[in-house]
Structure formats: structure tokens, C-alpha cells
């Protein structure tokens, strides 16, 4: 009776889905799995007849994690059927119709469309917390999610590149995947992302990658991440968020990595409040190789140790296709000079949108080269420049002449300059 899964399968044979990347679970399926688990609990939430296979302790509904799920549900159910959990519970029918709120939801099918999201987790995470996380992400949508232990055939293992499914979520061969978003924000104890760095090259067809490591205060090294990125040759859009990673000291190796991405057209990098960053020279000069880049947004706000950005200016000289550039240096209280940056902007012959913020850069004393550069940017249609709080600026005559020359040449669609 302890291993009766009829409520999950309804007695139907599994629906075979040969391609591992097409197997997915939906929020409704996860809620049904929780309902199945809930029925096995007593009034205190203790799961009757089940125990921790490692310690022998009783299991509780709220703390039932992926280790327990693998031992008590996934393995017993899938071993007999020789398939993944997702295939076992969806049956051989098409998508089920929504159930009424008064009834237990039915696991009649998985989403017929391709899996949209790849979900990471740790094996000690409770199924309840994991389901809440998925439901919050999905909102009102019934999206399809790839979750390693639920979507991998553990007895075929054709999709796994690691053997120990107890301790690792697995690196799977999703060679057809084109878009990947990885969220590690708030993992305050994370000091390295080695497993992610090793796994990224497996996604050989990626065209869009978003990595969020915000608020990972102890994260210090991203050198291997740069090497991994260099192998994603088809990548066209890259967004990385390292905001509030105060332990980060250098991003030079990261720049050298994405310099190999010759197809990259859209790049957004957020290093806001990375107070350990003192220089971005190596990182900046690496930009010059991204000749296909059309959109670049860099956020260094709150990087209080940053004194100059000369490397960025040198890197701009190779970006002849760039049409949109956003630079945020607000709160860089040690930033003293941007001369090289101004000279680099002149080389952006196709630039139509420029947004730059020096808000609160109290030691910035000279913008003459920036002004002279603006005067020569004939393609510019939108200019937004924030200089509030730049208390050390002795004069802005050259900047004003540059803006005037720009306006004489063509009518700007948008001009916002804040100087106080």
C-alpha cells in the first residue's frame, strides 16, 4: 500500500517522449504530486510508513525533499515502467482539461508544446518550497518546466553526463535548447559557480542566455565562466547580473570569454554595487572584438572604488555596428576621468541612442573629451546625460559646445541633460 501510485498514473501506460528536452512538468502536475503526498500524512503532517532512507527518521510533508522524492516515488514508479516520472504520470493521452477547484487535479498529460524553462534546484530543497517557487514564477500560466529528477529516465541515462543523481542535479544534453535563464540571486553563501561553468558548454545551440547572480555576496571568481561562455558560439543575446556581489574583484577573464562570441548582438551586464571592483581595463578592451554588437548596456553604479574607465573607451573603437549604448556610473565616487571614454565614443559611427549617468560622481572633474566626442556623433538621435551631484566639475563649456554642434547638425528626437 505504501507504494501504490494509481492516483498518479490512473492505471494508464506511460506516454513515451524520446527526446529528453521535450519532457516537462507543469505547476498543475506538481500540485497533484503534493496532493498525493498530503493524503499519506497524519494530522501532524507526518507521512505514514515513509522514513528518511539515510537516517531512518520520520518524514514530514513540509520537509519532504528531492532525496526523499527520488527514493519513495520516482525510483519505484519509474523502475517498473522504465521511463521518466514525467512520462509515467502523463499517460498516453493528450492534454487534460482543467479540473474544477473542488476536485483533486489530474495528471493526465504534460504540455504538448516544447519545454520553456530549465529549472535548477538542490537535492535538499523541499518539494513544497520548490512547487511554490514554480507557481510564483508561472503566475496564471501553465508553463512547462524541465526538472532533472522528474524528466530524466534514470534507467536509460542517455541524457545525463553525471552518474550520481543523489548529489547532483545533472548536466543534461539539451543540445536543441536555444534560450536559457539561470537564477542564483540571493544565494549569499555562494562563492563559486563551478558546476554551472562546467555545464554551460553542453548547451551548444544557445542563442540567448540570462544569468542572475545578484546578491551573491561571497562570489569572488568568475574566470571559468568566461571560458565557458567562449564555447557558446551561436549566442546572440547575453544578460548577466552580478549586482551586489561585493566579493567580486575582477571581471577581466569574463570579458576575454565573451570576446570570442562573434555573433553576439545584444549584451547587458550589471555590476552595480560591486564595491570590490577597482578597474575594468581588461574587461573593456575585450569589447573591441564584438563587431556584430548593436546594443550594449553596462551598469557600474555604486562601484565606489572605480577610478577610471579607459579600457571601455578603447573597447568602443571596434564597435562600428553599435546603435544603442547605455552606461551607468552613478555613485562611482572615486571616478576621476573619462577622457578615453569620450574619445572612444567618436568611433561609434552608427550610434543612435546614448544614455550615460554620472550621478553622484563627486570627483569627476573634466568632461571636455566627452563634449568633443558628442560634436562628431552625427547619427545620434537620442541623448540622455545625467550629471547631478558631479560637484568637482570646474567647467562644462566643451560639453555644451558639443551638444550645440550636435543639435546644429540634426534635430535630436530626445535630449535630456541634467547638470546641477
mmCIF file of C-alpha atoms in Angstrom:
data_model
loop_
_atom_site.group_PDB
_atom_site.id
_atom_site.type_symbol
_atom_site.label_atom_id
_atom_site.label_comp_id
_atom_site.label_asym_id
_atom_site.label_seq_id
_atom_site.Cartn_x
_atom_site.Cartn_y
_atom_site.Cartn_z
ATOM 1 C CA UNK A 1 0.000 0.000 0.000
ATOM 2 C CA UNK A 2 2.928 2.354 0.687
ATOM 3 C CA UNK A 3 3.993 2.140 -2.967
ATOM 4 C CA UNK A 4 0.604 2.409 -4.684
ATOM 5 C CA UNK A 5 0.838 5.104 -7.359
ATOM 6 C CA UNK A 6 -2.510 4.583 -9.046
ATOM 7 C CA UNK A 7 -3.559 8.122 -8.066
ATOM 8 C CA UNK A 8 -0.665 9.458 -10.121
ATOM 9 C CA UNK A 9 -0.933 7.234 -13.200
ATOM 10 C CA UNK A 10 -4.689 6.384 -13.130
ATOM 11 C CA UNK A 11 -3.653 2.968 -14.438
ATOM 12 C CA UNK A 12 -2.645 4.295 -17.854
ATOM 13 C CA UNK A 13 0.556 3.260 -19.640
ATOM 14 C CA UNK A 14 3.241 5.938 -19.817
ATOM 15 C CA UNK A 15 3.400 8.402 -22.654
ATOM 16 C CA UNK A 16 6.777 7.826 -24.297
ATOM 17 C CA UNK A 17 8.672 11.029 -25.080
ATOM 18 C CA UNK A 18 12.003 10.020 -26.682
ATOM 19 C CA UNK A 19 13.662 13.457 -26.618
ATOM 20 C CA UNK A 20 14.716 14.355 -23.093
ATOM 21 C CA UNK A 21 14.388 18.073 -23.838
ATOM 22 C CA UNK A 22 10.679 17.625 -24.666
ATOM 23 C CA UNK A 23 9.726 16.167 -21.285
ATOM 24 C CA UNK A 24 8.279 18.690 -18.905
ATOM 25 C CA UNK A 25 6.160 19.112 -15.805
ATOM 26 C CA UNK A 26 3.617 21.846 -15.184
ATOM 27 C CA UNK A 27 2.584 23.637 -11.974
ATOM 28 C CA UNK A 28 -0.651 21.636 -12.026
ATOM 29 C CA UNK A 29 1.295 18.367 -12.082
ATOM 30 C CA UNK A 30 3.391 19.486 -9.123
ATOM 31 C CA UNK A 31 0.272 20.439 -7.170
ATOM 32 C CA UNK A 32 -1.139 16.989 -7.865
ATOM 33 C CA UNK A 33 2.073 15.409 -6.613
ATOM 34 C CA UNK A 34 1.734 17.414 -3.398
ATOM 35 C CA UNK A 35 -1.909 16.330 -3.072
ATOM 36 C CA UNK A 36 -0.804 12.703 -3.429
ATOM 37 C CA UNK A 37 1.770 13.254 -0.690
ATOM 38 C CA UNK A 38 -0.687 15.084 1.559
ATOM 39 C CA UNK A 39 -3.083 12.122 1.557
ATOM 40 C CA UNK A 40 -0.380 9.967 3.110
ATOM 41 C CA UNK A 41 0.046 12.301 6.096
ATOM 42 C CA UNK A 42 -1.481 12.173 9.547
ATOM 43 C CA UNK A 43 -2.861 15.245 11.301
ATOM 44 C CA UNK A 44 0.644 16.341 12.304
ATOM 45 C CA UNK A 45 1.948 16.209 8.736
ATOM 46 C CA UNK A 46 3.977 13.029 9.315
ATOM 47 C CA UNK A 47 3.990 10.810 6.211
ATOM 48 C CA UNK A 48 2.703 7.386 7.250
ATOM 49 C CA UNK A 49 5.069 4.487 6.608
ATOM 50 C CA UNK A 50 7.812 6.512 4.982
ATOM 51 C CA UNK A 51 11.172 7.395 6.542
ATOM 52 C CA UNK A 52 14.458 9.034 5.600
ATOM 53 C CA UNK A 53 16.496 6.305 3.827
ATOM 54 C CA UNK A 54 19.731 7.700 5.264
ATOM 55 C CA UNK A 55 18.818 8.394 8.885
ATOM 56 C CA UNK A 56 15.646 6.373 9.401
ATOM 57 C CA UNK A 57 13.854 9.474 10.720
ATOM 58 C CA UNK A 58 10.164 10.039 10.051
ATOM 59 C CA UNK A 59 9.327 12.234 7.080
ATOM 60 C CA UNK A 60 7.206 15.367 7.238
ATOM 61 C CA UNK A 61 5.128 16.891 4.459
ATOM 62 C CA UNK A 62 6.783 20.310 4.751
ATOM 63 C CA UNK A 63 10.353 18.978 4.627
ATOM 64 C CA UNK A 64 9.904 16.139 2.109
ATOM 65 C CA UNK A 65 12.798 16.887 -0.258
ATOM 66 C CA UNK A 66 14.195 15.634 -3.566
ATOM 67 C CA UNK A 67 16.238 12.899 -1.869
ATOM 68 C CA UNK A 68 13.009 11.521 -0.381
ATOM 69 C CA UNK A 69 11.104 12.047 -3.635
ATOM 70 C CA UNK A 70 13.682 10.045 -5.560
ATOM 71 C CA UNK A 71 13.648 7.166 -3.058
ATOM 72 C CA UNK A 72 9.914 6.865 -2.341
ATOM 73 C CA UNK A 73 8.226 7.961 -5.546
ATOM 74 C CA UNK A 74 10.436 8.438 -8.600
ATOM 75 C CA UNK A 75 12.511 5.249 -8.431
ATOM 76 C CA UNK A 76 9.705 2.817 -7.502
ATOM 77 C CA UNK A 77 7.370 4.300 -10.103
ATOM 78 C CA UNK A 78 9.811 4.598 -12.992
ATOM 79 C CA UNK A 79 11.793 1.397 -12.428
ATOM 80 C CA UNK A 80 8.804 -0.731 -13.298
ATOM 81 C CA UNK A 81 7.883 1.364 -16.334
ATOM 82 C CA UNK A 82 11.464 2.134 -17.472
ATOM 83 C CA UNK A 83 10.710 5.781 -18.189
ATOM 84 C CA UNK A 84 10.935 9.203 -16.597
ATOM 85 C CA UNK A 85 8.487 10.416 -13.955
ATOM 86 C CA UNK A 86 7.061 12.967 -16.418
ATOM 87 C CA UNK A 87 6.299 10.197 -18.930
ATOM 88 C CA UNK A 88 4.855 7.922 -16.259
ATOM 89 C CA UNK A 89 2.325 10.363 -14.881
ATOM 90 C CA UNK A 90 1.166 11.976 -18.102
ATOM 91 C CA UNK A 91 -0.147 8.746 -19.614
ATOM 92 C CA UNK A 92 -0.745 8.143 -23.315
ATOM 93 C CA UNK A 93 -3.442 10.787 -23.701
ATOM 94 C CA UNK A 94 -3.322 14.384 -24.816
ATOM 95 C CA UNK A 95 -3.524 17.371 -22.537
ATOM 96 C CA UNK A 96 -6.140 17.092 -19.869
ATOM 97 C CA UNK A 97 -8.872 19.634 -19.405
ATOM 98 C CA UNK A 98 -8.662 21.826 -16.296
ATOM 99 C CA UNK A 99 -10.218 20.296 -13.226
ATOM 100 C CA UNK A 100 -12.714 22.066 -11.046
ATOM 101 C CA UNK A 101 -11.410 23.622 -7.827
ATOM 102 C CA UNK A 102 -13.417 21.148 -5.769
ATOM 103 C CA UNK A 103 -11.684 18.085 -7.173
ATOM 104 C CA UNK A 104 -8.173 16.726 -6.946
ATOM 105 C CA UNK A 105 -6.250 17.788 -10.058
ATOM 106 C CA UNK A 106 -5.474 15.032 -12.513
ATOM 107 C CA UNK A 107 -2.129 14.231 -14.067
ATOM 108 C CA UNK A 108 -3.483 13.272 -17.461
ATOM 109 C CA UNK A 109 -0.821 14.930 -19.548
ATOM 110 C CA UNK A 110 2.131 17.189 -19.876
ATOM 111 C CA UNK A 111 2.301 20.246 -22.012
ATOM 112 C CA UNK A 112 2.215 19.407 -25.681
ATOM 113 C CA UNK A 113 4.466 22.359 -26.527
ATOM 114 C CA UNK A 114 8.218 22.316 -26.039
ATOM 115 C CA UNK A 115 9.635 22.800 -22.586
ATOM 116 C CA UNK A 116 10.080 26.516 -21.999
ATOM 117 C CA UNK A 117 12.072 26.620 -18.757
ATOM 118 C CA UNK A 118 15.037 24.714 -17.344
ATOM 119 C CA UNK A 119 14.817 24.692 -13.524
ATOM 120 C CA UNK A 120 17.719 24.226 -11.143
ATOM 121 C CA UNK A 121 17.390 23.066 -7.550
ATOM 122 C CA UNK A 122 19.364 21.454 -4.757
ATOM 123 C CA UNK A 123 18.514 17.996 -3.533
ATOM 124 C CA UNK A 124 17.739 19.161 -0.015
ATOM 125 C CA UNK A 125 15.037 21.569 -1.189
ATOM 126 C CA UNK A 126 11.562 20.563 -0.052
ATOM 127 C CA UNK A 127 9.039 19.621 -2.710
ATOM 128 C CA UNK A 128 6.606 22.080 -1.135
ATOM 129 C CA UNK A 129 9.018 25.029 -1.403
ATOM 130 C CA UNK A 130 10.017 24.022 -4.916
ATOM 131 C CA UNK A 131 6.386 23.907 -6.043
ATOM 132 C CA UNK A 132 5.710 27.323 -4.518
ATOM 133 C CA UNK A 133 8.711 28.676 -6.402
ATOM 134 C CA UNK A 134 7.450 27.289 -9.708
ATOM 135 C CA UNK A 135 3.911 28.557 -9.099
ATOM 136 C CA UNK A 136 5.201 32.041 -8.297
ATOM 137 C CA UNK A 137 7.221 32.072 -11.497
ATOM 138 C CA UNK A 138 4.400 30.729 -13.656
ATOM 139 C CA UNK A 139 1.691 33.011 -12.307
ATOM 140 C CA UNK A 140 -1.526 32.328 -14.176
ATOM 141 C CA UNK A 141 0.279 30.488 -16.984
ATOM 142 C CA UNK A 142 0.527 26.712 -17.231
ATOM 143 C CA UNK A 143 4.120 26.659 -18.449
ATOM 144 C CA UNK A 144 6.204 23.534 -18.979
ATOM 145 C CA UNK A 145 9.386 23.118 -16.894
ATOM 146 C CA UNK A 146 12.329 20.734 -17.234
ATOM 147 C CA UNK A 147 13.353 19.410 -13.796
ATOM 148 C CA UNK A 148 16.172 16.854 -13.821
ATOM 149 C CA UNK A 149 14.862 14.115 -11.461
ATOM 150 C CA UNK A 150 11.315 14.414 -12.811
ATOM 151 C CA UNK A 151 12.157 14.491 -16.514
ATOM 152 C CA UNK A 152 15.180 12.207 -16.827
ATOM 153 C CA UNK A 153 14.920 8.482 -17.497
ATOM 154 C CA UNK A 154 17.171 7.236 -14.691
ATOM 155 C CA UNK A 155 17.367 3.754 -16.211
ATOM 156 C CA UNK A 156 18.421 4.841 -19.661
ATOM 157 C CA UNK A 157 20.532 7.852 -18.627
ATOM 158 C CA UNK A 158 21.074 8.881 -22.241
ATOM 159 C CA UNK A 159 20.575 12.493 -21.238
ATOM 160 C CA UNK A 160 22.844 12.559 -18.189
ATOM 161 C CA UNK A 161 26.502 13.496 -18.122
ATOM 162 C CA UNK A 162 26.901 12.712 -14.412
ATOM 163 C CA UNK A 163 26.284 9.424 -12.686
ATOM 164 C CA UNK A 164 25.480 10.336 -9.092
ATOM 165 C CA UNK A 165 21.889 11.571 -9.237
ATOM 166 C CA UNK A 166 21.770 11.668 -5.439
ATOM 167 C CA UNK A 167 24.184 14.558 -5.164
ATOM 168 C CA UNK A 168 23.935 16.481 -8.415
ATOM 169 C CA UNK A 169 21.062 17.768 -10.461
ATOM 170 C CA UNK A 170 22.832 16.595 -13.608
ATOM 171 C CA UNK A 171 24.234 18.131 -16.742
ATOM 172 C CA UNK A 172 21.858 17.139 -19.483
ATOM 173 C CA UNK A 173 22.330 17.161 -23.232
ATOM 174 C CA UNK A 174 19.755 19.763 -24.232
ATOM 175 C CA UNK A 175 21.558 20.412 -27.489
ATOM 176 C CA UNK A 176 18.441 21.865 -29.107
ATOM 177 C CA UNK A 177 17.808 24.434 -26.358
ATOM 178 C CA UNK A 178 18.161 27.994 -27.666
ATOM 179 C CA UNK A 179 17.182 30.069 -24.606
ATOM 180 C CA UNK A 180 18.384 29.549 -21.023
ATOM 181 C CA UNK A 181 17.777 31.627 -17.879
ATOM 182 C CA UNK A 182 19.635 30.758 -14.671
ATOM 183 C CA UNK A 183 18.643 32.474 -11.419
ATOM 184 C CA UNK A 184 21.010 32.201 -8.446
ATOM 185 C CA UNK A 185 20.188 35.591 -6.936
ATOM 186 C CA UNK A 186 20.217 35.724 -3.157
ATOM 187 C CA UNK A 187 22.472 32.686 -2.712
ATOM 188 C CA UNK A 188 24.518 34.533 -0.109
ATOM 189 C CA UNK A 189 26.790 31.576 0.662
ATOM 190 C CA UNK A 190 27.739 31.001 -2.976
ATOM 191 C CA UNK A 191 31.448 31.661 -3.506
ATOM 192 C CA UNK A 192 31.924 29.834 -6.816
ATOM 193 C CA UNK A 193 29.765 28.647 -9.701
ATOM 194 C CA UNK A 194 31.960 25.782 -10.882
ATOM 195 C CA UNK A 195 29.175 23.330 -11.728
ATOM 196 C CA UNK A 196 27.372 25.946 -13.792
ATOM 197 C CA UNK A 197 30.611 26.820 -15.548
ATOM 198 C CA UNK A 198 31.187 23.158 -16.412
ATOM 199 C CA UNK A 199 27.643 22.660 -17.618
ATOM 200 C CA UNK A 200 27.184 25.670 -19.893
ATOM 201 C CA UNK A 201 29.178 24.312 -22.869
ATOM 202 C CA UNK A 202 26.655 21.458 -23.114
ATOM 203 C CA UNK A 203 24.072 23.954 -24.391
ATOM 204 C CA UNK A 204 25.722 24.263 -27.773
ATOM 205 C CA UNK A 205 22.731 25.755 -29.603
ATOM 206 C CA UNK A 206 22.068 28.607 -27.182
ATOM 207 C CA UNK A 207 21.270 31.937 -28.793
ATOM 208 C CA UNK A 208 20.044 33.664 -25.614
ATOM 209 C CA UNK A 209 21.490 33.347 -22.100
ATOM 210 C CA UNK A 210 20.489 35.171 -18.935
ATOM 211 C CA UNK A 211 22.428 34.607 -15.709
ATOM 212 C CA UNK A 212 21.355 36.286 -12.468
ATOM 213 C CA UNK A 213 23.801 36.073 -9.551
ATOM 214 C CA UNK A 214 22.678 39.243 -7.777
ATOM 215 C CA UNK A 215 23.273 39.459 -4.004
ATOM 216 C CA UNK A 216 25.751 36.553 -4.010
ATOM 217 C CA UNK A 217 27.977 38.467 -1.614
ATOM 218 C CA UNK A 218 30.676 35.816 -1.284
ATOM 219 C CA UNK A 219 31.083 35.183 -5.020
ATOM 220 C CA UNK A 220 34.687 36.006 -5.874
ATOM 221 C CA UNK A 221 35.796 34.225 -9.034
ATOM 222 C CA UNK A 222 34.199 34.133 -12.485
ATOM 223 C CA UNK A 223 37.273 33.210 -14.551
ATOM 224 C CA UNK A 224 35.946 29.794 -15.589
ATOM 225 C CA UNK A 225 32.604 31.324 -16.511
ATOM 226 C CA UNK A 226 34.399 33.383 -19.126
ATOM 227 C CA UNK A 227 35.975 30.261 -20.618
ATOM 228 C CA UNK A 228 32.596 28.524 -20.701
ATOM 229 C CA UNK A 229 30.924 31.458 -22.431
ATOM 230 C CA UNK A 230 33.577 31.387 -25.138
ATOM 231 C CA UNK A 231 32.251 27.997 -26.269
ATOM 232 C CA UNK A 232 28.695 29.233 -26.919
ATOM 233 C CA UNK A 233 29.448 30.284 -30.480
ATOM 234 C CA UNK A 234 25.838 30.866 -31.556
ATOM 235 C CA UNK A 235 24.977 33.205 -28.680
ATOM 236 C CA UNK A 236 23.335 36.435 -29.853
ATOM 237 C CA UNK A 237 21.886 37.800 -26.583
ATOM 238 C CA UNK A 238 23.695 37.742 -23.229
ATOM 239 C CA UNK A 239 22.468 39.251 -19.964
ATOM 240 C CA UNK A 240 24.453 38.807 -16.729
ATOM 241 C CA UNK A 241 23.574 40.331 -13.364
ATOM 242 C CA UNK A 242 26.271 40.468 -10.676
ATOM 243 C CA UNK A 243 24.753 43.378 -8.737
ATOM 244 C CA UNK A 244 25.723 43.495 -5.045
ATOM 245 C CA UNK A 245 28.379 40.799 -5.483
ATOM 246 C CA UNK A 246 30.684 42.721 -3.177
ATOM 247 C CA UNK A 247 33.331 39.973 -3.149
ATOM 248 C CA UNK A 248 33.944 40.225 -6.905
ATOM 249 C CA UNK A 249 37.397 41.680 -7.562
ATOM 250 C CA UNK A 250 37.987 41.236 -11.289
ATOM 251 C CA UNK A 251 35.922 40.704 -14.436
ATOM 252 C CA UNK A 252 38.776 40.717 -16.951
ATOM 253 C CA UNK A 253 38.577 36.978 -17.624
ATOM 254 C CA UNK A 254 34.838 37.283 -18.137
ATOM 255 C CA UNK A 255 35.443 39.860 -20.842
ATOM 256 C CA UNK A 256 38.024 37.701 -22.570
ATOM 257 C CA UNK A 257 35.468 34.903 -22.652
ATOM 258 C CA UNK A 258 32.649 36.712 -24.350
ATOM 259 C CA UNK A 259 35.104 38.393 -26.732
ATOM 260 C CA UNK A 260 35.017 35.079 -28.611
ATOM 261 C CA UNK A 261 31.263 35.411 -29.209
ATOM 262 C CA UNK A 262 31.484 36.919 -32.669
ATOM 263 C CA UNK A 263 27.724 36.562 -33.298
ATOM 264 C CA UNK A 264 26.754 38.486 -30.151
ATOM 265 C CA UNK A 265 24.449 41.407 -30.953
ATOM 266 C CA UNK A 266 22.910 42.270 -27.548
ATOM 267 C CA UNK A 267 24.943 42.488 -24.323
ATOM 268 C CA UNK A 268 23.719 43.651 -20.902
ATOM 269 C CA UNK A 269 25.976 43.446 -17.842
ATOM 270 C CA UNK A 270 25.061 44.645 -14.360
ATOM 271 C CA UNK A 271 27.883 45.138 -11.856
ATOM 272 C CA UNK A 272 26.068 47.644 -9.639
ATOM 273 C CA UNK A 273 27.375 47.840 -6.050
ATOM 274 C CA UNK A 274 30.295 45.519 -6.803
ATOM 275 C CA UNK A 275 32.387 47.565 -4.401
ATOM 276 C CA UNK A 276 35.409 45.290 -4.840
ATOM 277 C CA UNK A 277 35.889 46.298 -8.497
ATOM 278 C CA UNK A 278 38.704 48.823 -8.860
ATOM 279 C CA UNK A 279 39.417 48.501 -12.583
ATOM 280 C CA UNK A 280 37.647 47.329 -15.730
ATOM 281 C CA UNK A 281 40.515 47.896 -18.186
ATOM 282 C CA UNK A 282 40.995 44.299 -19.375
ATOM 283 C CA UNK A 283 37.256 43.810 -19.483
ATOM 284 C CA UNK A 284 36.740 46.970 -21.520
ATOM 285 C CA UNK A 285 39.371 46.319 -24.165
ATOM 286 C CA UNK A 286 37.817 42.894 -24.808
ATOM 287 C CA UNK A 287 34.711 44.620 -26.149
ATOM 288 C CA UNK A 288 36.531 45.652 -29.321
ATOM 289 C CA UNK A 289 36.195 42.151 -30.794
ATOM 290 C CA UNK A 290 32.384 42.156 -30.637
ATOM 291 C CA UNK A 291 31.990 43.618 -34.103
ATOM 292 C CA UNK A 292 28.386 42.379 -34.508
ATOM 293 C CA UNK A 293 27.193 44.116 -31.324
ATOM 294 C CA UNK A 294 24.256 46.502 -31.824
ATOM 295 C CA UNK A 295 23.105 47.005 -28.202
ATOM 296 C CA UNK A 296 25.360 47.389 -25.162
ATOM 297 C CA UNK A 297 24.262 48.263 -21.627
ATOM 298 C CA UNK A 298 26.777 48.379 -18.769
ATOM 299 C CA UNK A 299 25.829 49.193 -15.177
ATOM 300 C CA UNK A 300 28.678 50.041 -12.799
ATOM 301 C CA UNK A 301 26.572 52.140 -10.411
ATOM 302 C CA UNK A 302 27.812 52.059 -6.836
ATOM 303 C CA UNK A 303 31.251 50.694 -7.775
ATOM 304 C CA UNK A 304 32.832 53.147 -5.368
ATOM 305 C CA UNK A 305 36.460 52.036 -5.964
ATOM 306 C CA UNK A 306 36.356 52.519 -9.744
ATOM 307 C CA UNK A 307 38.731 55.390 -10.634
ATOM 308 C CA UNK A 308 38.803 55.370 -14.442
ATOM 309 C CA UNK A 309 37.179 53.575 -17.371
ATOM 310 C CA UNK A 310 39.878 53.966 -20.010
ATOM 311 C CA UNK A 311 39.579 50.343 -21.084
ATOM 312 C CA UNK A 312 35.956 50.839 -22.034
ATOM 313 C CA UNK A 313 36.874 53.743 -24.287
ATOM 314 C CA UNK A 314 39.472 51.648 -26.085
ATOM 315 C CA UNK A 315 36.989 48.817 -26.474
ATOM 316 C CA UNK A 316 34.388 51.056 -28.097
ATOM 317 C CA UNK A 317 36.670 51.630 -31.075
ATOM 318 C CA UNK A 318 35.788 48.253 -32.575
ATOM 319 C CA UNK A 319 32.007 48.529 -32.168
ATOM 320 C CA UNK A 320 31.145 50.004 -35.547
ATOM 321 C CA UNK A 321 27.696 48.346 -35.665
ATOM 322 C CA UNK A 322 26.572 49.629 -32.249
ATOM 323 C CA UNK A 323 23.295 51.586 -32.328
ATOM 324 C CA UNK A 324 22.333 51.667 -28.614
ATOM 325 C CA UNK A 325 24.671 52.322 -25.685
ATOM 326 C CA UNK A 326 23.724 52.661 -22.023
ATOM 327 C CA UNK A 327 26.354 53.425 -19.361
ATOM 328 C CA UNK A 328 25.582 53.860 -15.674
ATOM 329 C CA UNK A 329 28.377 55.135 -13.435
ATOM 330 C CA UNK A 330 26.132 56.722 -10.801
ATOM 331 C CA UNK A 331 27.614 56.556 -7.328
ATOM 332 C CA UNK A 332 31.142 55.845 -8.588
ATOM 333 C CA UNK A 333 32.524 58.300 -6.054
ATOM 334 C CA UNK A 334 36.196 57.614 -6.932
ATOM 335 C CA UNK A 335 35.764 58.073 -10.702
ATOM 336 C CA UNK A 336 38.076 60.907 -11.747
ATOM 337 C CA UNK A 337 38.472 60.829 -15.514
ATOM 338 C CA UNK A 338 36.501 59.682 -18.562
ATOM 339 C CA UNK A 339 38.767 61.177 -21.257
ATOM 340 C CA UNK A 340 39.409 57.867 -23.016
ATOM 341 C CA UNK A 341 35.706 57.102 -22.873
ATOM 342 C CA UNK A 342 34.899 60.320 -24.716
ATOM 343 C CA UNK A 343 37.470 59.594 -27.413
ATOM 344 C CA UNK A 344 36.088 56.088 -27.873
ATOM 345 C CA UNK A 345 32.547 57.348 -28.407
ATOM 346 C CA UNK A 346 33.664 59.154 -31.565
ATOM 347 C CA UNK A 347 34.312 55.770 -33.192
ATOM 348 C CA UNK A 348 30.689 54.672 -32.760
ATOM 349 C CA UNK A 349 29.657 55.946 -36.173
ATOM 350 C CA UNK A 350 26.258 54.210 -36.197
ATOM 351 C CA UNK A 351 25.186 55.085 -32.643
ATOM 352 C CA UNK A 352 21.645 56.466 -32.478
ATOM 353 C CA UNK A 353 20.902 56.174 -28.722
ATOM 354 C CA UNK A 354 23.281 57.176 -25.926
ATOM 355 C CA UNK A 355 22.324 57.148 -22.247
ATOM 356 C CA UNK A 356 25.030 57.968 -19.686
ATOM 357 C CA UNK A 357 24.709 58.637 -15.957
ATOM 358 C CA UNK A 358 27.462 60.139 -13.810
ATOM 359 C CA UNK A 359 25.045 60.884 -10.961
ATOM 360 C CA UNK A 360 26.953 61.476 -7.721
ATOM 361 C CA UNK A 361 30.433 61.112 -9.271
ATOM 362 C CA UNK A 362 31.771 63.748 -6.906
ATOM 363 C CA UNK A 363 35.440 63.505 -8.013
ATOM 364 C CA UNK A 364 34.806 63.711 -11.767
ATOM 365 C CA UNK A 365 36.496 66.943 -12.842
ATOM 366 C CA UNK A 366 36.642 67.031 -16.650
ATOM 367 C CA UNK A 367 34.199 66.196 -19.467
ATOM 368 C CA UNK A 368 35.953 68.049 -22.294
ATOM 369 C CA UNK A 369 36.720 64.943 -24.360
ATOM 370 C CA UNK A 370 33.148 63.749 -23.953
ATOM 371 C CA UNK A 371 31.928 67.094 -25.280
ATOM 372 C CA UNK A 372 34.269 66.975 -28.270
ATOM 373 C CA UNK A 373 33.139 63.424 -28.983
ATOM 374 C CA UNK A 374 29.450 64.348 -28.935
ATOM 375 C CA UNK A 375 30.062 67.052 -31.530
ATOM 376 C CA UNK A 376 31.140 64.384 -34.038
ATOM 377 C CA UNK A 377 28.383 61.800 -33.416
ATOM 378 C CA UNK A 378 26.305 62.521 -36.499
ATOM 379 C CA UNK A 379 23.966 59.518 -36.185
ATOM 380 C CA UNK A 380 22.838 60.305 -32.637
ATOM 381 C CA UNK A 381 19.066 60.776 -32.264
ATOM 382 C CA UNK A 382 18.581 60.217 -28.524
ATOM 383 C CA UNK A 383 20.898 61.617 -25.851
ATOM 384 C CA UNK A 384 20.345 61.311 -22.103
ATOM 385 C CA UNK A 385 23.089 62.619 -19.842
ATOM 386 C CA UNK A 386 22.886 62.766 -16.032
ATOM 387 C CA UNK A 387 25.463 64.901 -14.209
ATOM 388 C CA UNK A 388 23.643 65.714 -10.979
ATOM 389 C CA UNK A 389 25.991 65.624 -7.989
ATOM 390 C CA UNK A 390 29.222 65.981 -10.004
ATOM 391 C CA UNK A 391 30.459 68.629 -7.592
ATOM 392 C CA UNK A 392 34.073 68.682 -8.842
ATOM 393 C CA UNK A 393 33.224 69.706 -12.416
ATOM 394 C CA UNK A 394 35.017 73.032 -12.843
ATOM 395 C CA UNK A 395 33.571 73.808 -16.265
ATOM 396 C CA UNK A 396 31.264 72.272 -18.861
ATOM 397 C CA UNK A 397 31.912 74.673 -21.758
ATOM 398 C CA UNK A 398 33.243 71.966 -24.081
ATOM 399 C CA UNK A 399 30.331 69.707 -23.252
ATOM 400 C CA UNK A 400 27.838 72.456 -24.019
ATOM 401 C CA UNK A 401 29.569 73.233 -27.329
ATOM 402 C CA UNK A 402 29.457 69.545 -28.248
ATOM 403 C CA UNK A 403 25.728 69.323 -27.591
ATOM 404 C CA UNK A 404 25.152 72.550 -29.534
ATOM 405 C CA UNK A 405 27.113 71.201 -32.516
ATOM 406 C CA UNK A 406 25.112 68.016 -32.368
ATOM 407 C CA UNK A 407 21.843 69.924 -32.464
ATOM 408 C CA UNK A 408 23.014 72.092 -35.352
ATOM 409 C CA UNK A 409 23.719 69.045 -37.470
ATOM 410 C CA UNK A 410 20.343 67.341 -36.889
ATOM 411 C CA UNK A 411 17.269 67.622 -34.732
ATOM 412 C CA UNK A 412 17.534 65.284 -31.761
ATOM 413 C CA UNK A 413 14.465 63.169 -31.105
ATOM 414 C CA UNK A 414 15.214 63.171 -27.370
ATOM 415 C CA UNK A 415 17.636 65.366 -25.440
ATOM 416 C CA UNK A 416 17.810 65.120 -21.656
ATOM 417 C CA UNK A 417 20.778 66.692 -19.898
ATOM 418 C CA UNK A 418 20.699 67.228 -16.143
ATOM 419 C CA UNK A 419 23.522 69.392 -14.804
ATOM 420 C CA UNK A 420 23.314 70.707 -11.244
#
